């Protein structure tokens, strides 16, 4: 099972039960920001902490919670993207404390705004993400609660929810890409997409081999014909609740493992080829969040799911495939699917 980070909530102030306070420090206002966090400048100097982006400083809190200071760079560069990146850095670093309060949004140039809170919530989840499905001993994180000290208003809660929804879409794609090729063959990936679609209010149609043949999808058939695992062709549809303002089509490559076929890759180049379905995963992740965001357009996703393997019937260099619509394609490299 994928290790999910604790999802942040929002509150007006740091909870009484806090073991770690996460704050930001700008490189050109370092002393002031450290002072606000009750961190001695000498501690930062001894640690080589200058407030640069991606830097972290862990300082003991004495009678209060420990401090994790994350560098934000120059004050003029602190925007939502910088806060998202800093929150991701903090999410990766904060592993030894149970109850965490995050005050990064307070370093936004325009104060504690909804965009800043959304970015921090999203960044935290993305930074703390781990994929442990196949770990023998995945270990456990200590973090039990994460609170964004950005106020408890309806607007701030909505900002956190939006950030978590966006992060959830990304982690959905990551979960798919991280699976080994043998654990997520085309039929398995199609089944997982149907589950995600059902949870997200999407319509999902899966074409099996017979339907792919009837539709004349020669490219899908050609690439997959050397594989023992049959291809699938998936169409996903999102329809807005109100009047649609347009129609967007997304196409995602879904090669669940790519040996290169008879234009065989060297072994080292096959490493990571379980991720050759990353285009399909990105489309699935993006479409999974459309309903939560209230997207006002119709969106269709088209995902050819195949393995590109070597077998007695694998396509050869020089073969000609007939694509849907009648176009013919000569194969000059079986690794160029």
mmCIF file with all atom_site columns, C-alpha atoms in Angstrom, residues 25-31 33 50-53 71-75:
data_model
loop_
_atom_site.group_PDB
_atom_site.id
_atom_site.type_symbol
_atom_site.label_atom_id
_atom_site.label_alt_id
_atom_site.label_comp_id
_atom_site.label_asym_id
_atom_site.label_entity_id
_atom_site.label_seq_id
_atom_site.pdbx_PDB_ins_code
_atom_site.Cartn_x
_atom_site.Cartn_y
_atom_site.Cartn_z
_atom_site.occupancy
_atom_site.B_iso_or_equiv
_atom_site.pdbx_formal_charge
_atom_site.auth_seq_id
_atom_site.auth_comp_id
_atom_site.auth_asym_id
_atom_site.auth_atom_id
_atom_site.pdbx_PDB_model_num
ATOM 1  C CA . UNK A 1 25 ? 13.389 32.533 6.286  1.00 0.00 ? 25 UNK A CA 1
ATOM 2  C CA . UNK A 1 26 ? 14.225 34.926 3.461  1.00 0.00 ? 26 UNK A CA 1
ATOM 3  C CA . UNK A 1 27 ? 17.868 35.331 2.615  1.00 0.00 ? 27 UNK A CA 1
ATOM 4  C CA . UNK A 1 28 ? 17.732 39.144 2.575  1.00 0.00 ? 28 UNK A CA 1
ATOM 5  C CA . UNK A 1 29 ? 15.724 39.318 5.813  1.00 0.00 ? 29 UNK A CA 1
ATOM 6  C CA . UNK A 1 30 ? 17.347 36.416 7.553  1.00 0.00 ? 30 UNK A CA 1
ATOM 7  C CA . UNK A 1 31 ? 17.944 37.901 10.991 1.00 0.00 ? 31 UNK A CA 1
ATOM 8  C CA . UNK A 1 33 ? 12.790 35.997 10.163 1.00 0.00 ? 33 UNK A CA 1
ATOM 9  C CA . UNK A 1 50 ? 21.722 31.500 4.740  1.00 0.00 ? 50 UNK A CA 1
ATOM 10 C CA . UNK A 1 51 ? 18.030 31.327 3.811  1.00 0.00 ? 51 UNK A CA 1
ATOM 11 C CA . UNK A 1 52 ? 18.681 30.091 0.282  1.00 0.00 ? 52 UNK A CA 1
ATOM 12 C CA . UNK A 1 53 ? 15.979 28.108 -1.482 1.00 0.00 ? 53 UNK A CA 1
ATOM 13 C CA . UNK A 1 71 ? 15.032 28.855 3.095  1.00 0.00 ? 71 UNK A CA 1
ATOM 14 C CA . UNK A 1 72 ? 12.849 30.912 0.753  1.00 0.00 ? 72 UNK A CA 1
ATOM 15 C CA . UNK A 1 73 ? 15.472 32.934 -1.102 1.00 0.00 ? 73 UNK A CA 1
ATOM 16 C CA . UNK A 1 74 ? 15.083 36.679 -1.631 1.00 0.00 ? 74 UNK A CA 1
ATOM 17 C CA . UNK A 1 75 ? 11.887 38.268 -0.307 1.00 0.00 ? 75 UNK A CA 1
#
